[in-house]
Short mmCIF file of C-alpha atoms and ligand atoms in Angstrom, two decimals:
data_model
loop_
_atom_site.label_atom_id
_atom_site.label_comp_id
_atom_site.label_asym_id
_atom_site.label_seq_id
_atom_site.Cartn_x
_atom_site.Cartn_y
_atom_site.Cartn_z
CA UNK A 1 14.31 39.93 16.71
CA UNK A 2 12.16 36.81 16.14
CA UNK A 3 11.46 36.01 12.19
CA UNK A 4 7.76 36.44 11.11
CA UNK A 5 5.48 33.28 11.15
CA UNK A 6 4.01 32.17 7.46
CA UNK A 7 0.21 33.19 8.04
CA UNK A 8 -1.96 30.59 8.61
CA UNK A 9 -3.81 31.08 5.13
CA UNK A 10 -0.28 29.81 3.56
CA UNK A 11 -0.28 27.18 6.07
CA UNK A 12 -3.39 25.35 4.89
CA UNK A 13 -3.38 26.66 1.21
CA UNK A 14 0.09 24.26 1.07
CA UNK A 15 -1.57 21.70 3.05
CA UNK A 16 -4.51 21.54 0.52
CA UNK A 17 -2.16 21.69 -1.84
CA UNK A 18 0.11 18.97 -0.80
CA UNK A 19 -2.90 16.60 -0.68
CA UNK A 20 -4.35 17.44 -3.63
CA UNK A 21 -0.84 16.31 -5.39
CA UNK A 22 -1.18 12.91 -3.63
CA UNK A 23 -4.40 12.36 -4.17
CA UNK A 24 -5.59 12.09 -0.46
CA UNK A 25 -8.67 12.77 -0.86
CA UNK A 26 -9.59 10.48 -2.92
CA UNK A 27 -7.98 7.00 -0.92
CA UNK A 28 -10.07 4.53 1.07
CA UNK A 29 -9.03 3.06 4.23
CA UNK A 30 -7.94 -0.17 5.20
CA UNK A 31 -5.60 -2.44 5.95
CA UNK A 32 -2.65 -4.45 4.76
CA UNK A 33 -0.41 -7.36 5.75
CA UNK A 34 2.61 -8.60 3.95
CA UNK A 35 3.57 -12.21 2.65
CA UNK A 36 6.80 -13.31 1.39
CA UNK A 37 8.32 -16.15 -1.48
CA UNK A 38 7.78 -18.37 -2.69
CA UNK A 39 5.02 -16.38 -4.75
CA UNK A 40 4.28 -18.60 -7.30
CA UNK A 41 1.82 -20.37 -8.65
CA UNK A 42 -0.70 -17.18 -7.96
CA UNK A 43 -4.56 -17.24 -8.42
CA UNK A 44 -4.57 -14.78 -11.25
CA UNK A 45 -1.36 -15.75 -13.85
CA UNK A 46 -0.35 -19.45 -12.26
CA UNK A 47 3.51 -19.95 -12.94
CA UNK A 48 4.06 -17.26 -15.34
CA UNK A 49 7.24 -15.81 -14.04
CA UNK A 50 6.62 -12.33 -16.29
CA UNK A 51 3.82 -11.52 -14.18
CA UNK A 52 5.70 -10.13 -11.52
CA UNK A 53 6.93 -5.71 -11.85
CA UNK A 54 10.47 -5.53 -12.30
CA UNK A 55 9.97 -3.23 -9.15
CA UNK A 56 8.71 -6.11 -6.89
CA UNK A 57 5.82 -4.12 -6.13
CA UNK A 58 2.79 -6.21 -6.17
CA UNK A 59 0.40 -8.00 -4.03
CA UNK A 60 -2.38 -10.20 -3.21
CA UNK A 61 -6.17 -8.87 -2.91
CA UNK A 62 -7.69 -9.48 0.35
CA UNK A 63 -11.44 -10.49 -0.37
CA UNK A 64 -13.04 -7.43 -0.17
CA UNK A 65 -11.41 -6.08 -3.79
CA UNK A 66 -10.75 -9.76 -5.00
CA UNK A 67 -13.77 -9.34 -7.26
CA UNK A 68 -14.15 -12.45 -7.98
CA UNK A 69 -10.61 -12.38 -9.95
CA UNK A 70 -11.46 -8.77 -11.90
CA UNK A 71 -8.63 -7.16 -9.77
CA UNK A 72 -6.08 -9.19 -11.62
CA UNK A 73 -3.47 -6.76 -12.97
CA UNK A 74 -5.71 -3.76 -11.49
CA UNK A 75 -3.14 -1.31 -10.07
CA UNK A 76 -3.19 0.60 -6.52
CA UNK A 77 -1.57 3.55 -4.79
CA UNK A 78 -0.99 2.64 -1.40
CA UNK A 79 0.13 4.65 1.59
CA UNK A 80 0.65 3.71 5.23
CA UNK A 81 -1.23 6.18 7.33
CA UNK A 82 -0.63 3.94 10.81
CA UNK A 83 -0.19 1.04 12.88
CA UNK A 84 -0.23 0.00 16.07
CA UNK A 85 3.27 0.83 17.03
CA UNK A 86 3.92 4.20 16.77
CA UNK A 87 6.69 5.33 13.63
CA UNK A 88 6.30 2.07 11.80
CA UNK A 89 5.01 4.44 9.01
CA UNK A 90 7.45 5.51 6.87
CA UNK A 91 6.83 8.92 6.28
CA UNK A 92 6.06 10.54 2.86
CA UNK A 93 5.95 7.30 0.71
CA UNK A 94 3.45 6.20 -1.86
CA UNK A 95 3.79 2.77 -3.74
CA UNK A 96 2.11 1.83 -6.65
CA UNK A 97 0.99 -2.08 -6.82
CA UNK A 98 -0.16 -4.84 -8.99
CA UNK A 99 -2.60 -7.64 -7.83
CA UNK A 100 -1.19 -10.57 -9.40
CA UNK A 101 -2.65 -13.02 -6.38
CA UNK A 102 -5.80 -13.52 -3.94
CA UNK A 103 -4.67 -13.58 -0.64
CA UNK A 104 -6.95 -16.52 0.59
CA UNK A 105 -5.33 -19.06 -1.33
CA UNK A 106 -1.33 -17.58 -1.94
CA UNK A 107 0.89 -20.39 -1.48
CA UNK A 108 2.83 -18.23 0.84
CA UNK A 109 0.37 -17.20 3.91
CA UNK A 110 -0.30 -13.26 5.02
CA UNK A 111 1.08 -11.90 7.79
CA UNK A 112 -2.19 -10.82 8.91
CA UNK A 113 -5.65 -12.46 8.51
CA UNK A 114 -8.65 -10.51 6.85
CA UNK A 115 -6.27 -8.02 4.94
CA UNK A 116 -7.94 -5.73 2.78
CA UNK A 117 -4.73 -6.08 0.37
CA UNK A 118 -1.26 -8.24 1.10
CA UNK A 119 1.84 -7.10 -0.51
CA UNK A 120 5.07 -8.04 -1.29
CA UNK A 121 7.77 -7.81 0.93
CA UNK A 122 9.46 -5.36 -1.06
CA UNK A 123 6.24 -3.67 -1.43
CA UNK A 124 5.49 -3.17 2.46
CA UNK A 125 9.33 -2.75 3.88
CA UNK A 126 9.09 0.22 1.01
CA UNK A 127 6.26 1.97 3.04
CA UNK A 128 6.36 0.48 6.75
CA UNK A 129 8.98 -0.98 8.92
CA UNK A 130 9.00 -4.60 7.72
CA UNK A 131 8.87 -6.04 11.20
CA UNK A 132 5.27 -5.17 11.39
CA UNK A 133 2.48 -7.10 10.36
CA UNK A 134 -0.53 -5.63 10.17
CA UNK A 135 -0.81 -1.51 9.46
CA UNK A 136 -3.27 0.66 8.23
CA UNK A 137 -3.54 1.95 4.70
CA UNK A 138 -5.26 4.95 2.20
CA UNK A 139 -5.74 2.92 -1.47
CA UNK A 140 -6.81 3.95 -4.71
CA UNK A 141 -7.19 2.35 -7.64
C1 LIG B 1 11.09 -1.78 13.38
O1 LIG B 1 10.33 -2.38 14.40
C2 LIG B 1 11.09 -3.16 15.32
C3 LIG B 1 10.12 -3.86 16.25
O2 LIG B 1 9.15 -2.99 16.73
C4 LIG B 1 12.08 -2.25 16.04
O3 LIG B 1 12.88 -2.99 16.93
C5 LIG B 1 12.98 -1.56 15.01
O4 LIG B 1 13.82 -0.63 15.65
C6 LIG B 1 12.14 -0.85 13.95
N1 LIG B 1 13.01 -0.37 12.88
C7 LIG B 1 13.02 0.91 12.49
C8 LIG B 1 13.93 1.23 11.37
O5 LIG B 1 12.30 1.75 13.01
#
């Protein structure tokens, strides 16, 4: 009567496989915060409007991949893995940023202090629920 489970090989052969495509393996952890406009000047292009993905997705480095300025136009994959309020995740999505600012000095102030990265607010409400401030992340460069 009942249908036939998928055997548990096929279970975790399309789980490895499923992470392999997004390149889990490969992400560090951390965290991110958000900051809205005004966004300019920034640290890394000053008033240069162009700087800026027609996608809005971009960000400002936290300190710890600041680099002293190197991660200016470096580009990240960024996933939200949790936060402290349960579903603020939104499930399945995986942006891809540029650093066009260092979040210690952005004109407009993160939403969270000691960010490992601070994006845009089209950048986080396109991965989290926007009302959050603080969740945590997978990166790669
Ligand atoms: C986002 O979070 C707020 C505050 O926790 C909550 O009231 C709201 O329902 C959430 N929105 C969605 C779409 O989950």
């Amino acid at each position: 009567m009942s249908k036939h489970q998928p055997s548990g090989v096929l279970q975790w052969l399309s789980l490895f496989l499923l992470m392999s495509l997004f390149g889990v393996s490969h992400g560090e952890v951390g965290t991110a915060g958000q900051y809205s406009p005004p966004y300019l000047p920034t640290a890394c292009y000053g008033n240069t409007p162009a700087q800026f993905p027609s996608s809005n997705l971009f960000a400002a480095a936290g300190e710890g991949i600041w680099d002293n300025g190197a991660s200016c136009g470096r580009q990240y994959l960024v996933r939200c893995i949790s936060a402290s309020v349960p579903k603020t995740c939104i499930p399945g999505e995986t942006i891809q940023i540029r650093i066009v600012d260092r979040a210690a000095t952005s004109l407009s102030r993160p939403s969270s202090n000691g960010a490992t990265i601070v994006l845009s607010t089209t950048a986080f409400s396109t991965i989290a629920n926007a009302s959050a401030n603080s969740i945590n992340i997978e990166y790669s460069q």
